[in-house]
PDB file of C-alpha atoms in Angstrom:
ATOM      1  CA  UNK A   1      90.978  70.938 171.828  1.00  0.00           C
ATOM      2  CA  UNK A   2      88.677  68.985 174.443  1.00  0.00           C
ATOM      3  CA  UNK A   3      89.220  70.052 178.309  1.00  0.00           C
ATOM      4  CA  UNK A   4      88.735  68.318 181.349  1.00  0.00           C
ATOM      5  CA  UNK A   5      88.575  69.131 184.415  1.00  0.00           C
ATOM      6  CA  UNK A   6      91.129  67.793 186.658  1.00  0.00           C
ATOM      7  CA  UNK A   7      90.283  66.684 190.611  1.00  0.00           C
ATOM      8  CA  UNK A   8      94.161  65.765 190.915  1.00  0.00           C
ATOM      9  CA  UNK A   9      97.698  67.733 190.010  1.00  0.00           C
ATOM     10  CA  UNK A  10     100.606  66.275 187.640  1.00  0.00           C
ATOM     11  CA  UNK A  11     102.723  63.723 190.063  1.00  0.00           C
ATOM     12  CA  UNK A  12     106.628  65.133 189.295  1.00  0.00           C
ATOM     13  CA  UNK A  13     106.908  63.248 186.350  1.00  0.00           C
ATOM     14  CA  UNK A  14     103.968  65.514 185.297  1.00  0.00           C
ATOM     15  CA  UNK A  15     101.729  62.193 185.093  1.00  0.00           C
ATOM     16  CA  UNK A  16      98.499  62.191 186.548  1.00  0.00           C
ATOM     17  CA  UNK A  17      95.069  59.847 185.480  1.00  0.00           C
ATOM     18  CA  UNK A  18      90.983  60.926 184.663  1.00  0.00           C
ATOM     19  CA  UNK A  19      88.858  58.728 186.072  1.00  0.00           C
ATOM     20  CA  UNK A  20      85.019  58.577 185.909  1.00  0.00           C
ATOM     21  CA  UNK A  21      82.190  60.264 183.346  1.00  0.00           C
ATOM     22  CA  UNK A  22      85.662  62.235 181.798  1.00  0.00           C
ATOM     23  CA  UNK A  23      87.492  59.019 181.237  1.00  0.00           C
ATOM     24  CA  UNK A  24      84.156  57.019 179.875  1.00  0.00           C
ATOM     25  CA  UNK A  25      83.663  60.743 177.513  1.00  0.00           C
ATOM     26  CA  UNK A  26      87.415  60.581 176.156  1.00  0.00           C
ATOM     27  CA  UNK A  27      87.284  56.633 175.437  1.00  0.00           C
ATOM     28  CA  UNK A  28      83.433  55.905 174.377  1.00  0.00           C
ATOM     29  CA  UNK A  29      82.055  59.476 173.208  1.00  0.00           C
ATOM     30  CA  UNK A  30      86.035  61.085 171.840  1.00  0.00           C
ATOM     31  CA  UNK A  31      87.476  58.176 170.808  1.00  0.00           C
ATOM     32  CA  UNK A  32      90.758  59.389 172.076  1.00  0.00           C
ATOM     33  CA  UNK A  33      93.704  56.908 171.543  1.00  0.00           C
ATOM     34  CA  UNK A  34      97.047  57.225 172.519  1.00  0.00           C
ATOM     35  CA  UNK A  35      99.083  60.480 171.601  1.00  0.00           C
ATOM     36  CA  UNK A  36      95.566  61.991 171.719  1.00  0.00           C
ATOM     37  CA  UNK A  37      96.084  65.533 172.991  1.00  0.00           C
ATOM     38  CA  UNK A  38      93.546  67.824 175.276  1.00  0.00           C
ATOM     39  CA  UNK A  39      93.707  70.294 178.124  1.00  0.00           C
ATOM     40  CA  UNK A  40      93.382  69.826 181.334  1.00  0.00           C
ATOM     41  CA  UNK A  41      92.306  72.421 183.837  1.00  0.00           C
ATOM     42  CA  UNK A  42      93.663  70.918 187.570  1.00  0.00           C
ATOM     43  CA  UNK A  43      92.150  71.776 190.734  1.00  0.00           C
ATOM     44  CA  UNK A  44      94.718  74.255 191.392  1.00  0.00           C
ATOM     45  CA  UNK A  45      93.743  76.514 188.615  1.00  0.00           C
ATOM     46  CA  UNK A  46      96.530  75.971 186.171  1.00  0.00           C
ATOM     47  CA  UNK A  47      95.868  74.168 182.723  1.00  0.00           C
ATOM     48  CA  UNK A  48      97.834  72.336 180.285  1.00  0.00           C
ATOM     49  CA  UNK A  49      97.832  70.518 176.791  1.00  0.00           C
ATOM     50  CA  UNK A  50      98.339  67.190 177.452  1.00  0.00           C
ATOM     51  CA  UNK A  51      98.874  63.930 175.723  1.00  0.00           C
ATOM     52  CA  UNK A  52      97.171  60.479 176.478  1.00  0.00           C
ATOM     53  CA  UNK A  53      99.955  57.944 177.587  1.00  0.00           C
ATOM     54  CA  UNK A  54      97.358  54.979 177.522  1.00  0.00           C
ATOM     55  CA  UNK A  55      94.043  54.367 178.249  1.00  0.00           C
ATOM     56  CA  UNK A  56      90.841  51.570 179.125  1.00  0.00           C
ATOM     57  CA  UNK A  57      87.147  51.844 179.823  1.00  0.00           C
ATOM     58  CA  UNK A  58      87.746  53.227 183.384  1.00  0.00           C
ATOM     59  CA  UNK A  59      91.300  54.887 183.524  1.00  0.00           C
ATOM     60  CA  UNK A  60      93.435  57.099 181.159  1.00  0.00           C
ATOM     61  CA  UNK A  61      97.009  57.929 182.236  1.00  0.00           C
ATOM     62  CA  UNK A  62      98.007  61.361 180.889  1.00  0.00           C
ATOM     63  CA  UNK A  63     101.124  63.319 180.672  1.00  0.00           C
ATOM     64  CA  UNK A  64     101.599  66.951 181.234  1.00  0.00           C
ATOM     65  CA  UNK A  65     102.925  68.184 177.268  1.00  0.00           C
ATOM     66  CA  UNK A  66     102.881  72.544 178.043  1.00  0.00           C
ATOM     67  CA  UNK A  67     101.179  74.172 180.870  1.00  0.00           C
ATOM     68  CA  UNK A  68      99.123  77.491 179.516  1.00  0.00           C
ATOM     69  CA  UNK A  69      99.815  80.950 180.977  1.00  0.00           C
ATOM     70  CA  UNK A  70      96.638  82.921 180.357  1.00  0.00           C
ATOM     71  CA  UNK A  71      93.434  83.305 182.699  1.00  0.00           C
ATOM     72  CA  UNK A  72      90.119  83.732 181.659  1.00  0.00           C
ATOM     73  CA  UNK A  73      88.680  84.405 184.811  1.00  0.00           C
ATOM     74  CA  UNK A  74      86.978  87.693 185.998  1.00  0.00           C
ATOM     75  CA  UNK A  75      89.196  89.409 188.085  1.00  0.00           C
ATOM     76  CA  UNK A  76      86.720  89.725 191.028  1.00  0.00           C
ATOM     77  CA  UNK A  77      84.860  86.435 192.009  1.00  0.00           C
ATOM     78  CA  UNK A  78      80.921  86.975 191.623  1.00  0.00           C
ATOM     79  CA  UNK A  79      78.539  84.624 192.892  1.00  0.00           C
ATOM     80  CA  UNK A  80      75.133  84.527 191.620  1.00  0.00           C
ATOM     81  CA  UNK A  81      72.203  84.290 194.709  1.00  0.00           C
ATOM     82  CA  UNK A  82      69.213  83.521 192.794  1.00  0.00           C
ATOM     83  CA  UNK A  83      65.328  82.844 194.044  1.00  0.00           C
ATOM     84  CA  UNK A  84      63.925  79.486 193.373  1.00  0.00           C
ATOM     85  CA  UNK A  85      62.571  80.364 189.908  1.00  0.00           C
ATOM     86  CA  UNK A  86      60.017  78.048 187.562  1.00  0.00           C
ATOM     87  CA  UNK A  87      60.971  74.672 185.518  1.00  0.00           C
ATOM     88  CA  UNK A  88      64.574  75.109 183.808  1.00  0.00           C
ATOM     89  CA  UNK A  89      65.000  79.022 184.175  1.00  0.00           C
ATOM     90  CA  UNK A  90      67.433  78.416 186.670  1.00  0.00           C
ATOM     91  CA  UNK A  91      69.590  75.974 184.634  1.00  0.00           C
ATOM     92  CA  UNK A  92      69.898  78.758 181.770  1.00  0.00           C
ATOM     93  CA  UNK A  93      70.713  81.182 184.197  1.00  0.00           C
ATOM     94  CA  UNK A  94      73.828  78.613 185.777  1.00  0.00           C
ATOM     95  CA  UNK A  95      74.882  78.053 181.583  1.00  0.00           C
ATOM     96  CA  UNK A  96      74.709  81.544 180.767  1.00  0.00           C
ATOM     97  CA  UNK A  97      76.399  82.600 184.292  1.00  0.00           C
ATOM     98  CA  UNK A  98      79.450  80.402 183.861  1.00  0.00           C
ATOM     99  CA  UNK A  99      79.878  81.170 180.412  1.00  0.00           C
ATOM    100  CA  UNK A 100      80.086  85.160 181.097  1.00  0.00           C
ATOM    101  CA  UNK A 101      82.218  84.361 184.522  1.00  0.00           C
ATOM    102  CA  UNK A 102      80.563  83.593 187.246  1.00  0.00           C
ATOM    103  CA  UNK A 103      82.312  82.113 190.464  1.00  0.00           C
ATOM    104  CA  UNK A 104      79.341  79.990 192.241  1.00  0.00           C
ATOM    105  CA  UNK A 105      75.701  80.086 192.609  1.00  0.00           C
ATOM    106  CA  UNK A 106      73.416  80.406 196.044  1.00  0.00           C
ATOM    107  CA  UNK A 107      69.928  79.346 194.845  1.00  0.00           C
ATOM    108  CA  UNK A 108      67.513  80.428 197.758  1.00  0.00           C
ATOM    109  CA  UNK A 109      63.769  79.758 198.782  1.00  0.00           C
ATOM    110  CA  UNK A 110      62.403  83.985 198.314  1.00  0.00           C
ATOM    111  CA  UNK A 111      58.953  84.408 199.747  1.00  0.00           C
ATOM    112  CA  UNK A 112      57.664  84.819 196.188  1.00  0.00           C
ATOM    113  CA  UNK A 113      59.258  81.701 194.551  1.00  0.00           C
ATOM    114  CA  UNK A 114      56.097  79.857 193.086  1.00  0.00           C
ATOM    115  CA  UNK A 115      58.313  76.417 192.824  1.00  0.00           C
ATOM    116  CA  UNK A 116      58.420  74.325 196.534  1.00  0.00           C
ATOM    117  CA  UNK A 117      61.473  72.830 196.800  1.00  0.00           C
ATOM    118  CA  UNK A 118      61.746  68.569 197.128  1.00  0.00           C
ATOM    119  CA  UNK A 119      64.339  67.728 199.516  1.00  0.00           C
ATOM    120  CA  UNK A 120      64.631  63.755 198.153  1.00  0.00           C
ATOM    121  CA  UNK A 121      64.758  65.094 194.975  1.00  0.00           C
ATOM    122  CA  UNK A 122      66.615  67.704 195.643  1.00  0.00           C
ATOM    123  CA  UNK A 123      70.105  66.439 195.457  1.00  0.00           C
ATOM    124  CA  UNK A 124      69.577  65.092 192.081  1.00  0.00           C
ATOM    125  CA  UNK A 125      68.775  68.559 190.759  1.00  0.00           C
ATOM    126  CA  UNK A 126      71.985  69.841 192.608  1.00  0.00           C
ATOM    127  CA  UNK A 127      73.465  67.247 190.834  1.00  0.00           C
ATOM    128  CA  UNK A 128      72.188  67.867 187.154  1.00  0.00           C
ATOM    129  CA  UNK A 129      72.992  71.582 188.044  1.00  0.00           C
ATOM    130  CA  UNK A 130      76.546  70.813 188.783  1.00  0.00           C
ATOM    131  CA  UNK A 131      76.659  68.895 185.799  1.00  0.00           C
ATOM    132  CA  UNK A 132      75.638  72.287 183.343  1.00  0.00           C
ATOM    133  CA  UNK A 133      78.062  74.424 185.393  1.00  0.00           C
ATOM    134  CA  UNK A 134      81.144  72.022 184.376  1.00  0.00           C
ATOM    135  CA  UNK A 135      79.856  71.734 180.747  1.00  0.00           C
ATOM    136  CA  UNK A 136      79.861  75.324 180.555  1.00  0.00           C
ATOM    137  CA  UNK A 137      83.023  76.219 182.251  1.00  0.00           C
ATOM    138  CA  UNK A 138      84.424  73.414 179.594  1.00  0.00           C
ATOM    139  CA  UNK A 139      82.884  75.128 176.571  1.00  0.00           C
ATOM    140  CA  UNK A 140      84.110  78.739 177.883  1.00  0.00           C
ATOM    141  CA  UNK A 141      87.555  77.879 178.673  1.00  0.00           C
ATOM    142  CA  UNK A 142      87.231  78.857 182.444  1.00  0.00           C
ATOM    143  CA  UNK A 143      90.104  77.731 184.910  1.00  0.00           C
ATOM    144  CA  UNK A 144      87.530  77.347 187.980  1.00  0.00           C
ATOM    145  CA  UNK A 145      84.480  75.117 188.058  1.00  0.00           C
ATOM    146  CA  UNK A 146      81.870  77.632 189.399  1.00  0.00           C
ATOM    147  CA  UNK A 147      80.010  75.517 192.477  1.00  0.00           C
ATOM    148  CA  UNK A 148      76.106  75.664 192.837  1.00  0.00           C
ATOM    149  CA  UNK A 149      75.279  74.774 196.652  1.00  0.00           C
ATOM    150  CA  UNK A 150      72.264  73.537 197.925  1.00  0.00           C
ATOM    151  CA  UNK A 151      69.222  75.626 198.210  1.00  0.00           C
ATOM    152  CA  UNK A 152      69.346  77.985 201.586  1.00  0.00           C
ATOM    153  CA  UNK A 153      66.479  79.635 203.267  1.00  0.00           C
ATOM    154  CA  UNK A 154      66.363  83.820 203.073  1.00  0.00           C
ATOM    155  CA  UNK A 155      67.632  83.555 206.700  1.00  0.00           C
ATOM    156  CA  UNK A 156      70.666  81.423 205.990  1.00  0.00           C
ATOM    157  CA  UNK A 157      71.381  83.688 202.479  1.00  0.00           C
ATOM    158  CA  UNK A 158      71.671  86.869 204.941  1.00  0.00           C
ATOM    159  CA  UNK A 159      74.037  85.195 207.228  1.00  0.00           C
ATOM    160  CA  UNK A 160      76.251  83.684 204.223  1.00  0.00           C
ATOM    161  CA  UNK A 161      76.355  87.270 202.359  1.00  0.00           C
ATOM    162  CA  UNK A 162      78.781  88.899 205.546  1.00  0.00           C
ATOM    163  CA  UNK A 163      81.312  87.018 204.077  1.00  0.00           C
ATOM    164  CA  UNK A 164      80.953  89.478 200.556  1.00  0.00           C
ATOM    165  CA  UNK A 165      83.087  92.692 200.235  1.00  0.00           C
ATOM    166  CA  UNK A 166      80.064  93.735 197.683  1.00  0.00           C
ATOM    167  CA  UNK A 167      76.642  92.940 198.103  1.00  0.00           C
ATOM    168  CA  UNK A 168      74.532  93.925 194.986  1.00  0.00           C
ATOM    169  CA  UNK A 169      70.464  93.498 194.966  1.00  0.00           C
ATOM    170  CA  UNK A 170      68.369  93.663 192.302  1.00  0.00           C
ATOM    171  CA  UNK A 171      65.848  95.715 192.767  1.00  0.00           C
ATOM    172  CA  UNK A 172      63.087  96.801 190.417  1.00  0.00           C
ATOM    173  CA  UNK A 173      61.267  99.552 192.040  1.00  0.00           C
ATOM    174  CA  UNK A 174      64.847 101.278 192.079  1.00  0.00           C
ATOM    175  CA  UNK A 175      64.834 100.794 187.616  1.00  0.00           C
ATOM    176  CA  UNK A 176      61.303 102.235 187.953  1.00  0.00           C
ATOM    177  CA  UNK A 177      62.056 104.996 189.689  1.00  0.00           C
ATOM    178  CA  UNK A 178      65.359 105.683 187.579  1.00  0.00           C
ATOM    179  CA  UNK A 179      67.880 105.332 190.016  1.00  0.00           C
ATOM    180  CA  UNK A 180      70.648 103.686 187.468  1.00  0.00           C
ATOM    181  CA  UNK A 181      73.535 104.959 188.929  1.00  0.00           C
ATOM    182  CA  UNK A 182      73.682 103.286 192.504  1.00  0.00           C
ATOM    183  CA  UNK A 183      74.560 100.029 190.048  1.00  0.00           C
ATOM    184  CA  UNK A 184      78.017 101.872 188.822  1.00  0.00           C
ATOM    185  CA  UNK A 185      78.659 103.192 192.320  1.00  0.00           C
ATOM    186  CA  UNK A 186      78.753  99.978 193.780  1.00  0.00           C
ATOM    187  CA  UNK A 187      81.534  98.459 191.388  1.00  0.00           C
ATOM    188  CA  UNK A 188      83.480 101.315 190.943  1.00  0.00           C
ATOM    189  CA  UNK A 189      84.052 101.126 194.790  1.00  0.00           C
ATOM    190  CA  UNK A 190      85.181  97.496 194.492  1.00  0.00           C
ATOM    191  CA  UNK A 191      88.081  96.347 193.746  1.00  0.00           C
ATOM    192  CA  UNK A 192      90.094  93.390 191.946  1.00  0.00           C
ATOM    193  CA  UNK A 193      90.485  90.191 193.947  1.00  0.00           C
ATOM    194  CA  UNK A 194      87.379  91.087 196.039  1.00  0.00           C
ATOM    195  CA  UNK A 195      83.696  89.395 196.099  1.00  0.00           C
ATOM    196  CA  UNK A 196      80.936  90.316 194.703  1.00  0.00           C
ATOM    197  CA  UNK A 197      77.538  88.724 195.684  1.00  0.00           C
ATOM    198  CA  UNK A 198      74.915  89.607 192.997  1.00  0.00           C
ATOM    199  CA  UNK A 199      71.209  89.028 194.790  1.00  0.00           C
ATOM    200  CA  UNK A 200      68.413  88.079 192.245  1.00  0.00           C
ATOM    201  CA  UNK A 201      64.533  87.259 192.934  1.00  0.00           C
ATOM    202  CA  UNK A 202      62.476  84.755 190.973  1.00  0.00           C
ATOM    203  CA  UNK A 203      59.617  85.796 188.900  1.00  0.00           C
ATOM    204  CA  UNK A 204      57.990  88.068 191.027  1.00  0.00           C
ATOM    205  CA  UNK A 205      60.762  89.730 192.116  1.00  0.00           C
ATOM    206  CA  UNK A 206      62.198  90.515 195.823  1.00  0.00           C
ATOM    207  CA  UNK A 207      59.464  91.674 198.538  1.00  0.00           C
ATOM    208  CA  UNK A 208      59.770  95.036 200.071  1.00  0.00           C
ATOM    209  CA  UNK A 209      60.843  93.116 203.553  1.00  0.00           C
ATOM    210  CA  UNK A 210      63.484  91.567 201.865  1.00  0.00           C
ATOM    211  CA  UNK A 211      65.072  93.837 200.060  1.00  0.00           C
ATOM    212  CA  UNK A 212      64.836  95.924 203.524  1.00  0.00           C
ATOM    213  CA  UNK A 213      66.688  93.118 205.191  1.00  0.00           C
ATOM    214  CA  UNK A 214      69.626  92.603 202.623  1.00  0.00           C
ATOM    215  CA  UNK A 215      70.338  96.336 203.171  1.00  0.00           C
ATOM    216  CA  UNK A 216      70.374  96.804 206.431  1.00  0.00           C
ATOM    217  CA  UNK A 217      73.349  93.865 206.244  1.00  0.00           C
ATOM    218  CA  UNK A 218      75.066  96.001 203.731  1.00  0.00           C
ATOM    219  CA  UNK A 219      73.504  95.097 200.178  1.00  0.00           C
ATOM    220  CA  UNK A 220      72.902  98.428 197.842  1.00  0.00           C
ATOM    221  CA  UNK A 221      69.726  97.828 195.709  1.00  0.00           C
ATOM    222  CA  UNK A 222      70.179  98.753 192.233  1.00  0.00           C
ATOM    223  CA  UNK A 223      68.318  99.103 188.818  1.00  0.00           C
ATOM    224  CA  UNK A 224      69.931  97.058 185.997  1.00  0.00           C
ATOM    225  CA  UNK A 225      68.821 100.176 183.451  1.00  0.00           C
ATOM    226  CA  UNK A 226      65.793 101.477 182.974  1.00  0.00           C
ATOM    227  CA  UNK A 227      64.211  98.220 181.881  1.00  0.00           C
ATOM    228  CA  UNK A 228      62.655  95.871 183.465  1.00  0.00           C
ATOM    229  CA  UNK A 229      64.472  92.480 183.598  1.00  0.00           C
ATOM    230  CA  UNK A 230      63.366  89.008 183.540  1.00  0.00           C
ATOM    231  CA  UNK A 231      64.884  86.974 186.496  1.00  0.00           C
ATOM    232  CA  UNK A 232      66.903  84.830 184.375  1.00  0.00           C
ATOM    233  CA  UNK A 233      68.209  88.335 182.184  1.00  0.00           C
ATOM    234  CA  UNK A 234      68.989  89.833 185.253  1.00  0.00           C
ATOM    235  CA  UNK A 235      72.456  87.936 186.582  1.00  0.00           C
ATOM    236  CA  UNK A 236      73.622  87.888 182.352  1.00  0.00           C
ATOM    237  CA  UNK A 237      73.049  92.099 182.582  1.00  0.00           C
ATOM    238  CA  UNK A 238      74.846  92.189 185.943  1.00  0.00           C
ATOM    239  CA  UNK A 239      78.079  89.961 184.594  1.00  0.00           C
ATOM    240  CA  UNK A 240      78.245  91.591 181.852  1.00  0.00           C
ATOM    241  CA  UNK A 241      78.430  95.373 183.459  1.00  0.00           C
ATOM    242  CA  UNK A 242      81.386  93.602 185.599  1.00  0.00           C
ATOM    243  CA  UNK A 243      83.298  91.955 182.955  1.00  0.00           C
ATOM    244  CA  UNK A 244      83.073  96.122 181.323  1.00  0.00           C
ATOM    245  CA  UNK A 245      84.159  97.423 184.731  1.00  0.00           C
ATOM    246  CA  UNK A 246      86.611  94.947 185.389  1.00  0.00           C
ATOM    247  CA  UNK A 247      88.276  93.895 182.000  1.00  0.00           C
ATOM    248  CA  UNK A 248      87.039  96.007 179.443  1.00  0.00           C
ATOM    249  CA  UNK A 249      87.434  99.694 181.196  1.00  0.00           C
ATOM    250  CA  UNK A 250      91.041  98.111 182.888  1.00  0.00           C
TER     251      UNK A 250
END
């Protein structure tokens, strides 16, 4: 069945419309007619099978049919902070991310991101990136619509990670040297219904300075194994050791 996500809740006759891209998708792409049935994930985090009372080019009323008990979500929210990487890398990593659980996304300008980011054409890209994260959460079946912000400076990405129970770096120099454990010490500490901020560099990886920095406000730097990771394979290996941890192992 198609889902949607929902801005709105169910009125209490359990009515409620889809405006917008959705309501152009379900007329023009779906060709949804009356008595047409999908889900519908609302902003609260609840979903439901619904039926479409009636519809036009720019409006479909829909009625609430059976709401769905089941969560797919990850029982701890992880956000993904992620250095400014080359062309569409970072648009496979948001895909992947959402797919495998991710909460939101912090892209950030790292001292060895190669790509400069374009403030006037920066908003479009947030835009488009949006865009993948609710196509994804649609395909996967997620409940939440993972948010990706606005770039932030290194500066601003320290200040923003005191709000994280868990602050998790990657770190390659730790992989190198073997040091695989410090990765499964730092989840089995944490605990479900905490955060989890997973800190990624772009191609070349996190300097020495800032790796320094993010631990002195609390971050543990890990290896992800012994190998060496790609910066788009890296936030995929880290969701998927949490999903084990927190839904497999539980």
């Amino acid at each position: 069945m198609q889902r949607y996500f929902v801005q709105g809740l169910p009125d209490e006759n359990k009515s409620f419309s889809i405006t917008g891209e959705d309501a152009h998708h379900m007329t023009n792409v779906m060709r949804m007619q009356p008595g047409s049935m999908f889900i519908a994930v609302f902003k609260n985090k609840t979903a439901a099978e619904c039926t479409i009372v009636e519809l036009d080019k720019t409006d479909v009323l829909c009625a609430v049919s059976s709401f769905l008990q089941q969560s797919p979500e990850l029982p701890v929210d992880v956000t993904i902070a992620h250095g400014l990487p080359k062309g569409d890398k970072f648009e496979l990593v948001i895909q992947k991310s959402t797919e495998l659980g991710a909460h939101s996304f912090i892209p950030f300008k790292a001292s060895r991101s190669i790509v400069k980011w374009d403030e006037k054409k920066g908003s479009k890209k947030v835009e488009r990136w949006n865009k993948i994260s609710k196509e994804a959460a649609e395909q996967s079946h997620r409940l939440h619509l993972p948010e990706v912000h606005q770039p932030v400076s290194f500066k601003e990405l320290i200040k923003g990670a005191e709000s994280f129970d868990t602050i998790i770096v990657a770190y390659e120099e730790q992989a190198k040297q073997g040091n695989v454990s410090s990765f499964s010490d730092a989840l089995a500490a944490a605990s479900c219904g905490q955060s989890i901020l997973v800190v990624v560099g772009p191609e070349g990886g996190l300097s020495e300075q800032e790796v320094t920095q993010l631990v002195e406000n609390g971050a543990v730097a890990c290896g992800f194994g012994p190998r060496i990771l790609r910066s788009e394979t890296a936030p995929l290996y880290a969701l998927a050791a949490i999903s084990y941890q927190f839904e497999l192992m539980r």
